[in-house]
Amino acid sequence: MDFDGILGKKQSSKSSDPRKKWLKTREMWLVVLGVILHAVYMLSIFDIYFKTPIVHGMDSVTPRFKAPAKRLVFLVADGLRADKFFEPDSEGNFRAPFLRSVIQNQGRWGVSHARPPTESRPGHVALIAGFYEDPSAVTKGWKANPVEFDSVFNQSRHTISYGSPDIVPIFCGALPHSTWNTYPHDYEDFATDASFLDEWSFDQFQSLLNRSNEDPKLKELLLQDNLVIFLHLLGCDSNGHAHRPFSSIYLNNVKVVDHIAERMYSLLEGYFKDNRTSYVFTADHGMHDKGSHGDGHPTNTDIPLVVWGAGVNYPKPLSGTNHSDCGFRFVDEHAHDAPTPKEWGLDGIERVDVNQADIAPLMSTLLGLPCPVNSVGNLPLEYINMNEGRKFNFIVKLLAIVAVSILILELLVNSFTERELYTWCFLIVGVVASFYLFKSIPWRSGIPIFVCIACWFLSVFTLMPAEIPDNNPLVIASGAMIIIIGAAARWLDFHAEGKKYWLSICNHEAKKSRFPILFYLQALLVGLASVMVSLSTSHRTENQQLLPVHQLINWLIAGFSMVLPLFSENGLLSRLTSIFLGFAPSFLLLSIGYEAVFYSALALVLMSWILFENALLHSSAVKNLSPYPRNMEEHIILQNDNRYLQLSDVRIPLTFMVLFNVAFFGTGNFASIASFEISSVYRFITVFSPFLMAALLIFKLFIPFMLVICAFSAITKLLQIPRLGCYFLVILLSDVMTIHFFFLVRNKGSWMEIGNSISHFGIMSAQVVFVLLLFALTNIYTTDIHVRSASPSSQKVM
């Protein structure tokens, strides 16, 4: 007996040869498997720990403010450590007198904290792109870009750069909108004083400015906005490696870069003369005493930062209240509010330290550019002077809007039990809106008077009894009123040329209907519905049942009329008029009294709302030669032709919520479906069918809601604001009301009181989903509405 194989399998000496071969084969595959597993295990660290953090496919976000600077000068002194820059020499003279005067009189300063590896490529990526070293670079070497990434240079309109052949091509080599040049590698001679490399970069840019006086195209390029000027100053790094950072050559190079900064400032201020240039001076990393860098020693990670010019705050005296936010953390646990060494002579001026990646969003903000999409930096607000918003006015405006919103929401909450509040609301709104319009547009337009009359007309209905009394003649007369309103809108739609306050909503330039007689067909159906109201009601009164032929005709009228708006013209007023006429037959056939008139009154108020917003839009266009205010914060347009929401846009969802609730309360108490008259459905069905009858009653409630939402969608198109954003505001406001109703839920009192408190809370809770479903439904009718520009001179801002 013996053992054979690495597994120690017991073998008999009499074993056959096939058995031995099988064991050897198994051992061989086991070894191969072990090698493969360990190879995968070894390589797994590169997949787990050294994958690039850069995410592609993200969209850049356009700033919502006007850029304070047209151009930015970015000076990077490679290898310049903070202490050698700020401290005086042995004779007590400071090595950077110009930048020191900037710190004391013109701009802000601090220490920028780099993160290892403190090398040139990672440092410049952090400065220009806003993120730290890509771990996948460990397999590529520091000179290569492992993957493409976004940067301040990418976002600029044009970038001008001069400096080292190891740095400048990384960021500008593949950048089409760039002008750049580098010196030969032979110039990087460690046996010489490398400060001449910095002078070379400055001389190149100075020559460019001189050539622009004779080159109109170059002059035009320099005068455009979003311009970045980048000088890479390698002298300190080369001299630090060759002679150490405490050598006279290195320390003298600090004076050289300071002198270059001074000459750049004088050169550009004299050339442009517009005070629209920002300046950022910093370094990519420091330098260890032994002439090396790369690790996390403070001599390598602490580097100077000086910022001044357009959009930059002025110096602030140091006090106990202007320390940086203690919730903010520096990379690699750098200390907050580090004491400034006394020998620097700057302990009386506020120092604002930053992470190195914070400089990229700082430069983007100064130029009004989108922040690099992979940036992890935070904007150091202490450096920014953006007109202190305007900030105060913004806060005041915000507080005022919050107060008004709460007041309106409280009115809506109380309207669940006091419908009469809407009467006062529309009486007051009619007067206020009319006076406001009188100041904005001429009274001869008729819009202010129309708005007042429409609001007052609607205010009557919330004084009506919740139990609607039968009034068949009033329903029939309402059909005539609907046709008259539709005809007036139709006439206005085609005869508004020259009426400038109507142009945006009228049919000009819109797609014509394939069915020119569509309006007449819809008016005919409304009239036919009125006739069927009379016939069906009189016949049912006599025979106590509905003839099948009457039932069939009523169903056909209601169904066919709701399809017709899809074939109407896509002008705003044309489509809304068609929707109004399209749902009118159904509503008339489901009406028994004054609610039929309410349908027309609600439509008139919705039209008043559209006219009010259109008048404001036109008056703004006339005032600013644009449909939006001049302030950049107010008129940024998205690529889908929508602008960002503004504080003043809160009026849109607030008005929507008021009208949406009026659509409920205008004809009764919607807290219980039992409060609605079941006789409303008798023109469609008389045989008891609870589900079908309930569906018809709910559909009757839906019709006013759909009118409100269609008008809301039209207004978002008219004002070019995102409808989804307005819907989110509706959700927010509805949730505020829901919280109020939550505290109003009762578990004591009568069953009616308890039930009503529960139903009110449930209704508001369900409103979010309820409105969303109606939005999806009405989108079928409003998705292709065309709106004419309010001003021929308006332009899309990209």
XYZ file of C-alpha atoms in Angstrom, residues 29-619:
591
model
C -6.641 20.253 -13.792
C -6.667 21.061 -10.105
C -3.337 22.868 -10.478
C -4.602 24.731 -13.555
C -7.752 25.736 -11.695
C -5.699 26.948 -8.766
C -3.494 29.073 -11.015
C -6.527 30.573 -12.766
C -8.303 31.351 -9.504
C -5.245 33.034 -8.025
C -4.658 35.001 -11.213
C -8.235 36.268 -11.163
C -7.910 36.959 -7.446
C -4.750 38.979 -8.039
C -6.222 40.958 -10.927
C -9.448 41.607 -9.036
C -7.867 44.457 -7.107
C -7.631 46.464 -10.316
C -11.325 45.984 -10.990
C -12.326 46.705 -7.397
C -9.921 49.411 -6.294
C -8.616 50.944 -9.523
C -11.714 51.571 -11.617
C -12.278 55.083 -12.823
C -14.827 57.068 -10.793
C -15.649 59.199 -13.817
C -19.269 58.824 -14.890
C -20.184 59.609 -18.474
C -23.521 60.623 -19.927
C -24.412 63.314 -17.393
C -25.748 66.657 -18.579
C -24.066 69.869 -17.546
C -26.212 72.367 -15.648
C -26.332 75.937 -16.907
C -25.945 78.536 -14.117
C -28.995 80.671 -13.332
C -27.108 83.918 -12.871
C -25.257 86.429 -14.939
C -21.527 85.808 -15.098
C -19.561 88.474 -13.198
C -16.492 87.983 -15.412
C -16.015 87.762 -19.170
C -12.605 86.138 -18.873
C -10.498 84.365 -16.279
C -6.725 84.312 -15.876
C -5.525 81.075 -14.277
C -1.910 81.134 -13.063
C -0.494 77.879 -11.686
C 2.989 77.998 -10.153
C 3.956 74.338 -10.299
C 5.575 73.109 -7.091
C 5.028 76.316 -5.080
C 4.480 75.560 -1.398
C 2.484 77.856 0.825
C 5.015 78.754 3.518
C 7.710 79.824 1.051
C 5.171 81.976 -0.743
C 3.735 83.777 2.301
C 6.741 84.053 4.615
C 9.329 86.882 4.420
C 12.941 86.384 3.497
C 15.874 86.713 5.868
C 15.802 90.487 5.484
C 12.114 90.720 6.394
C 10.952 91.430 2.836
C 8.085 89.432 1.420
C 8.834 87.468 -1.746
C 5.489 88.178 -3.445
C 4.802 91.889 -2.865
C 2.199 92.248 -5.639
C 0.060 89.284 -4.650
C 0.428 90.311 -1.041
C -1.010 93.741 -1.882
C -3.871 91.943 -3.652
C -4.572 89.969 -0.466
C -4.615 93.142 1.597
C -6.602 95.366 -0.766
C -8.343 93.581 -3.649
C -9.214 89.919 -3.177
C -9.381 86.855 -0.979
C -6.718 84.396 0.039
C -6.224 81.088 1.748
C -4.421 77.787 1.662
C -5.537 75.178 -0.854
C -5.291 71.616 0.411
C -4.175 69.079 -2.182
C -4.674 65.355 -1.864
C -2.036 62.690 -2.553
C -0.647 61.786 -4.963
C 0.716 65.316 -5.019
C 1.918 65.141 -8.600
C 1.461 67.572 -11.452
C -1.174 65.727 -13.503
C -3.442 64.835 -10.556
C -3.050 68.342 -9.172
C -4.032 70.025 -12.411
C -6.952 67.618 -12.911
C -8.230 68.590 -9.457
C -7.803 72.288 -10.259
C -9.321 72.273 -13.746
C -11.777 69.348 -13.617
C -12.707 69.367 -9.935
C -12.028 65.724 -9.049
C -9.069 63.941 -7.544
C -6.750 61.321 -8.958
C -8.347 58.717 -11.168
C -7.265 55.374 -9.607
C -7.127 53.727 -13.030
C -4.204 56.024 -13.839
C -1.925 53.715 -11.845
C -1.748 51.474 -14.917
C -1.289 54.311 -17.397
C 1.329 56.591 -15.900
C 0.846 60.150 -14.696
C 1.301 61.732 -18.106
C -1.647 59.994 -19.792
C -5.343 60.598 -19.441
C -6.924 57.209 -18.649
C -10.346 58.448 -19.779
C -11.759 61.662 -21.123
C -13.294 64.002 -18.579
C -15.034 67.326 -18.443
C -13.176 70.441 -17.303
C -13.472 74.212 -17.039
C -11.525 74.398 -20.296
C -14.081 72.169 -22.047
C -16.942 74.398 -20.899
C -15.215 77.628 -21.913
C -15.855 79.369 -25.210
C -12.110 79.470 -25.835
C -8.989 78.593 -23.845
C -5.538 80.130 -24.341
C -2.712 78.221 -22.679
C 1.089 78.300 -22.587
C 3.492 76.236 -20.540
C 5.016 72.803 -20.036
C 4.735 70.094 -22.717
C 3.849 67.683 -19.901
C 0.767 69.606 -18.753
C -0.744 71.871 -21.401
C -1.421 69.142 -24.020
C -3.293 67.050 -21.432
C -6.039 69.641 -21.262
C -5.763 71.435 -24.603
C -4.347 68.859 -27.016
C -7.748 67.529 -28.056
C -9.680 70.732 -27.356
C -10.862 72.308 -30.637
C -11.648 75.700 -29.077
C -8.141 76.323 -27.759
C -4.972 78.214 -28.635
C -1.866 76.795 -26.988
C 1.855 76.255 -27.250
C 4.612 74.596 -25.219
C 8.357 74.872 -25.050
C 10.518 71.892 -26.074
C 11.388 69.218 -23.519
C 15.026 70.250 -23.938
C 14.273 73.487 -22.067
C 13.647 71.551 -18.848
C 17.286 71.454 -17.798
C 17.823 70.872 -14.080
C 21.327 72.271 -14.323
C 20.020 75.793 -14.934
C 17.716 78.289 -13.258
C 14.321 77.210 -14.617
C 12.589 80.510 -13.931
C 13.095 81.413 -17.598
C 10.379 78.817 -18.388
C 7.866 81.024 -16.585
C 9.056 84.051 -18.527
C 8.637 82.071 -21.747
C 4.953 81.422 -20.973
C 4.303 85.088 -20.229
C 6.162 86.241 -23.346
C 4.052 83.929 -25.502
C 0.827 85.430 -24.215
C 2.128 88.974 -24.496
C 3.033 88.288 -28.121
C -0.500 87.019 -28.711
C -1.966 90.271 -27.421
C 0.403 92.282 -29.600
C -0.597 90.284 -32.686
C -4.283 90.890 -31.976
C -3.826 94.589 -32.760
C -3.163 93.603 -36.373
C -5.395 90.528 -36.577
C -9.155 91.315 -36.440
C -10.134 87.662 -35.995
C -7.763 87.250 -33.075
C -9.040 90.515 -31.614
C -12.614 89.250 -31.880
C -11.652 85.992 -30.189
C -10.086 87.827 -27.249
C -13.102 90.104 -26.809
C -15.653 87.287 -26.475
C -16.887 86.072 -23.122
C -16.194 82.760 -21.322
C -12.501 83.090 -22.166
C -9.911 81.208 -20.070
C -6.232 82.199 -20.070
C -3.996 79.537 -18.477
C -0.293 79.997 -17.837
C 1.533 76.983 -16.469
C 4.618 78.211 -14.602
C 6.990 75.263 -14.142
C 10.004 77.125 -12.735
C 9.424 76.479 -9.009
C 8.936 72.757 -9.582
C 12.098 72.335 -11.648
C 14.173 74.500 -9.327
C 12.768 72.714 -6.269
C 13.786 69.330 -7.638
C 17.235 70.517 -8.685
C 18.138 72.907 -5.871
C 15.675 72.215 -3.017
C 12.903 74.599 -1.941
C 15.038 76.469 0.585
C 17.644 77.381 -2.046
C 18.074 80.942 -3.245
C 17.167 79.883 -6.792
C 13.789 78.449 -5.690
C 13.033 81.401 -3.437
C 13.940 83.834 -6.185
C 11.539 81.969 -8.494
C 8.736 82.909 -6.075
C 9.520 86.542 -6.852
C 9.481 85.737 -10.562
C 5.945 84.268 -10.527
C 4.749 87.212 -8.440
C 6.194 89.609 -11.004
C 4.500 87.638 -13.812
C 1.171 87.900 -11.977
C 1.665 91.659 -11.679
C 2.520 92.062 -15.348
C -0.425 89.879 -16.406
C -2.769 92.045 -14.352
C -1.398 95.295 -15.788
C -1.360 93.927 -19.315
C -4.966 92.684 -19.307
C -6.472 95.614 -17.435
C -4.833 97.967 -19.911
C -5.945 95.878 -22.882
C -9.611 95.270 -22.023
C -10.402 98.225 -19.721
C -13.749 96.775 -18.654
C -13.122 95.427 -15.128
C -14.534 92.087 -16.248
C -11.476 89.906 -15.657
C -11.057 87.458 -12.761
C -7.670 86.203 -11.591
C -6.835 82.955 -9.809
C -3.284 82.260 -8.620
C -2.423 78.903 -7.043
C -0.217 75.809 -7.356
C -0.763 72.145 -8.136
C 1.302 70.845 -5.224
C 4.075 71.885 -2.880
C 7.641 70.682 -2.451
C 9.307 68.668 0.297
C 12.540 69.946 1.827
C 14.420 67.132 0.110
C 13.205 68.304 -3.298
C 10.474 65.748 -3.917
C 6.694 65.543 -3.796
C 3.952 62.971 -4.125
C 2.989 62.063 -0.568
C 0.662 63.708 1.933
C 3.239 65.708 3.889
C 1.980 69.269 4.606
C 4.836 70.764 2.582
C 3.354 68.947 -0.417
C -0.358 69.424 0.270
C -0.450 73.049 1.528
C -0.323 75.459 -1.395
C -1.235 79.168 -1.766
C -4.447 80.512 -3.252
C -5.053 84.158 -4.177
C -8.200 85.237 -6.074
C -9.175 88.746 -7.160
C -10.933 90.700 -9.880
C -14.489 90.583 -11.250
C -16.935 88.748 -9.010
C -14.484 88.273 -6.145
C -15.034 89.527 -2.611
C -12.781 92.145 -1.075
C -10.631 91.380 1.986
C -12.349 91.064 5.352
C -10.770 91.719 8.727
C -10.502 88.640 10.868
C -13.132 88.342 13.598
C -14.606 85.685 15.800
C -17.746 85.397 13.659
C -16.404 84.860 10.178
C -14.958 81.368 10.518
C -15.729 78.770 7.900
C -18.541 76.268 8.322
C -17.511 73.558 10.778
C -19.774 71.047 9.002
C -17.492 71.211 5.967
C -14.604 68.739 5.920
C -11.273 69.130 4.192
C -9.689 66.282 2.297
C -7.393 64.075 4.349
C -8.656 65.648 7.587
C -6.951 69.012 7.268
C -7.771 71.146 10.295
C -10.450 73.860 10.211
C -9.523 77.434 11.028
C -5.835 76.614 11.113
C -3.916 79.457 12.766
C -2.045 81.671 10.358
C 1.695 81.785 11.211
C 2.614 85.164 12.606
C 5.619 85.440 10.329
C 3.247 85.566 7.357
C 1.955 88.916 8.579
C -1.636 88.107 7.473
C -3.213 87.114 10.771
C -5.499 90.181 10.709
C -7.102 89.306 7.341
C -9.694 86.569 6.999
C -8.182 83.410 5.553
C -10.442 81.041 3.627
C -8.930 77.609 3.094
C -10.336 75.322 0.407
C -9.949 71.846 -0.991
C -8.032 71.859 -4.233
C -11.079 70.526 -6.118
C -13.096 73.565 -4.940
C -11.171 75.827 -7.304
C -12.844 74.356 -10.418
C -16.399 75.320 -9.373
C -15.013 78.677 -8.226
C -13.640 79.392 -11.702
C -16.848 78.097 -13.352
C -18.949 80.415 -11.200
C -16.839 83.459 -11.960
C -17.244 82.797 -15.681
C -20.886 81.726 -15.462
C -20.037 78.304 -16.899
C -21.563 74.922 -16.049
C -19.497 73.212 -13.379
C -17.478 70.222 -14.719
C -19.856 67.275 -14.557
C -17.566 65.051 -12.467
C -16.529 67.773 -10.054
C -16.618 66.859 -6.362
C -15.664 70.335 -5.216
C -17.775 72.749 -3.192
C -18.096 76.379 -4.197
C -16.225 78.501 -1.592
C -18.865 81.190 -1.173
C -16.538 83.434 0.851
C -14.631 84.153 -2.370
C -17.701 85.184 -4.358
C -19.251 88.642 -4.534
C -22.498 88.239 -6.473
C -24.285 91.445 -5.453
C -25.392 90.920 -1.897
C -28.959 88.318 -4.812
C -30.084 90.803 -4.896
C -29.638 88.127 -2.253
C -31.487 90.249 0.318
C -34.246 91.022 -2.173
C -34.507 87.344 -2.987
C -34.970 86.463 0.682
C -37.630 89.137 1.115
C -39.415 87.939 -2.006
C -39.208 84.340 -0.821
C -40.691 85.182 2.574
C -43.498 87.199 0.966
C -44.380 84.361 -1.417
C -44.325 81.825 1.433
C -46.677 84.042 3.463
C -49.105 84.503 0.546
C -48.977 80.779 -0.240
C -49.821 79.844 3.351
C -52.701 82.337 3.349
C -54.148 80.847 0.156
C -53.683 77.289 1.384
C -55.479 78.137 4.623
C -58.323 79.574 2.564
C -58.519 76.304 0.637
C -58.527 74.264 3.842
C -61.382 76.277 5.322
C -63.291 76.185 2.042
C -64.035 72.517 2.685
C -66.572 73.676 5.253
C -67.192 77.272 4.112
C -67.825 77.399 0.340
C -68.662 81.103 0.595
C -64.954 81.887 0.967
C -64.592 81.421 -2.783
C -67.172 84.151 -3.362
C -65.049 86.676 -1.481
C -61.919 85.312 -3.116
C -63.136 85.896 -6.673
C -64.735 89.235 -5.878
C -61.389 90.497 -4.545
C -59.281 88.841 -7.248
C -61.471 90.332 -9.976
C -60.841 93.862 -8.688
C -57.121 93.398 -7.917
C -56.329 91.665 -11.214
C -58.177 94.340 -13.194
C -56.348 97.206 -11.522
C -53.036 95.416 -12.029
C -53.776 94.960 -15.725
C -54.880 98.600 -16.089
C -51.314 99.586 -15.163
C -49.745 97.077 -17.560
C -51.909 97.235 -20.684
C -54.367 99.749 -22.163
C -57.953 99.527 -20.932
C -59.122 99.669 -24.557
C -57.983 96.071 -24.971
C -60.992 95.053 -22.875
C -58.954 92.437 -21.004
C -59.074 94.090 -17.537
C -62.851 94.487 -17.697
C -63.318 90.947 -19.005
C -61.195 89.513 -16.156
C -63.223 91.387 -13.530
C -66.621 90.374 -14.961
C -65.590 86.707 -15.339
C -64.341 86.487 -11.736
C -67.481 88.141 -10.391
C -69.683 85.854 -12.468
C -68.016 82.742 -11.033
C -68.212 84.090 -7.477
C -72.008 83.688 -7.529
C -71.981 79.886 -7.700
C -70.465 79.194 -4.295
C -73.434 81.033 -2.784
C -75.816 78.600 -4.437
C -77.304 75.715 -2.396
C -75.235 72.532 -2.363
C -78.350 70.546 -3.245
C -78.927 71.548 -6.859
C -82.621 72.145 -7.637
C -84.027 70.941 -10.946
C -84.141 73.692 -13.563
C -84.427 72.180 -17.017
C -84.875 75.515 -18.894
C -81.651 76.805 -17.327
C -79.746 73.771 -18.643
C -81.132 74.346 -22.134
C -80.262 78.048 -21.979
C -76.749 77.066 -20.897
C -76.303 75.247 -24.203
C -77.010 78.511 -26.039
C -74.554 80.328 -23.762
C -71.837 77.754 -24.530
C -72.349 78.171 -28.281
C -72.159 81.983 -27.971
C -68.915 81.773 -25.968
C -67.433 79.340 -28.481
C -68.443 81.564 -31.398
C -66.921 84.638 -29.747
C -63.650 82.778 -29.158
C -63.698 81.536 -32.755
C -64.211 85.034 -34.114
C -61.443 86.417 -31.931
C -59.129 83.606 -32.988
C -59.323 84.655 -36.620
C -59.664 88.424 -36.197
C -56.971 89.179 -33.631
C -54.387 90.433 -36.119
C -53.229 93.745 -34.761
C -54.460 92.973 -31.244
C -51.014 92.495 -29.755
C -52.234 91.231 -26.394
C -53.925 88.261 -28.070
C -51.319 87.243 -30.632
C -49.571 84.557 -28.562
C -52.739 82.561 -28.018
C -54.367 82.939 -31.418
C -54.326 80.729 -34.456
C -51.812 82.528 -36.683
C -48.851 80.383 -37.807
C -50.525 77.316 -36.281
C -51.353 74.093 -38.061
C -54.735 74.341 -39.757
C -57.399 71.750 -39.097
C -58.041 69.098 -41.675
C -61.746 69.655 -40.970
C -62.699 73.326 -41.494
C -66.292 72.622 -40.492
C -65.233 71.089 -37.167
C -66.327 74.114 -35.127
C -69.793 74.072 -36.688
C -70.094 70.346 -36.028
C -69.183 70.857 -32.371
C -71.657 73.745 -32.020
C -74.296 71.532 -33.624
C -73.623 68.777 -31.079
C -73.963 71.267 -28.210
C -77.298 72.414 -29.626
C -78.392 68.821 -30.163
C -77.434 68.017 -26.545
C -79.641 70.890 -25.379
C -82.528 69.494 -27.453
C -81.962 66.033 -26.002
C -81.994 67.497 -22.500
C -85.485 68.799 -23.183
C -86.738 65.656 -24.933
C -85.248 63.176 -22.496
C -86.440 65.040 -19.428
C -89.992 65.635 -20.689
C -90.404 62.069 -21.899
C -89.019 60.637 -18.665
C -91.345 62.868 -16.663
C -94.332 61.538 -18.570
C -93.395 57.866 -18.821
C -90.954 57.512 -15.910
C -88.467 55.795 -18.166
C -85.935 56.646 -20.865
C -86.616 55.543 -24.414
C -83.798 53.355 -25.803
C -83.448 55.625 -28.831
C -82.986 58.678 -26.591
C -80.458 56.778 -24.502
C -78.518 55.737 -27.616
C -78.490 59.266 -29.037
C -77.274 60.741 -25.735
C -74.425 58.212 -25.501
C -73.405 58.872 -29.124
C -73.448 62.659 -28.678
C -71.371 62.480 -25.505
C -68.824 60.018 -26.910
C -68.442 61.554 -30.366
C -68.103 65.128 -29.092
C -65.169 64.262 -26.820
C -63.159 62.884 -29.756
C -63.534 65.928 -32.007
C -61.065 68.238 -30.161
C -58.239 65.943 -31.265
C -58.813 67.119 -34.854
C -58.935 70.843 -34.149
C -56.332 73.492 -34.960
C -53.331 73.414 -32.621
C -53.369 77.110 -31.779
C -53.799 77.708 -28.045
C -57.169 79.457 -28.222
C -58.393 77.173 -31.021
C -57.624 73.983 -29.124
C -58.997 75.203 -25.790
C -62.206 76.385 -27.477
C -62.584 72.989 -29.106
C -62.017 71.224 -25.768
C -64.598 73.507 -24.146
C -67.144 72.659 -26.846
C -66.142 68.984 -26.892
C -67.000 68.305 -23.258
C -70.001 70.614 -23.140
C -72.573 68.066 -24.512
C -71.595 65.483 -21.903
C -71.793 68.025 -19.103
C -75.171 69.366 -20.311
C -76.635 65.859 -20.499
C -75.436 65.232 -16.923
C -76.719 68.566 -15.562
C -80.039 69.278 -13.887
C -79.735 72.927 -12.850
C -77.362 75.799 -12.301
C -74.217 73.645 -12.636
C -74.669 73.866 -16.412
C -74.135 77.626 -16.185
C -71.185 77.013 -13.871
C -69.463 75.196 -16.749
C -69.467 78.386 -18.826
C -68.511 80.584 -15.860
C -65.523 78.377 -15.065
C -64.421 78.450 -18.720
C -64.574 82.261 -18.755
C -62.404 82.478 -15.640
C -59.898 80.028 -17.159
C -59.785 82.237 -20.235
C -59.257 85.244 -17.967
C -56.340 83.428 -16.343
C -54.740 82.783 -19.734
C -55.289 86.390 -20.846
C -53.834 87.692 -17.584
C -50.652 85.613 -17.978
C -50.396 86.517 -21.653
C -50.754 90.229 -20.867
C -47.982 89.981 -18.272
C -45.815 88.124 -20.759
C -46.351 90.750 -23.446
C -45.755 93.694 -21.137
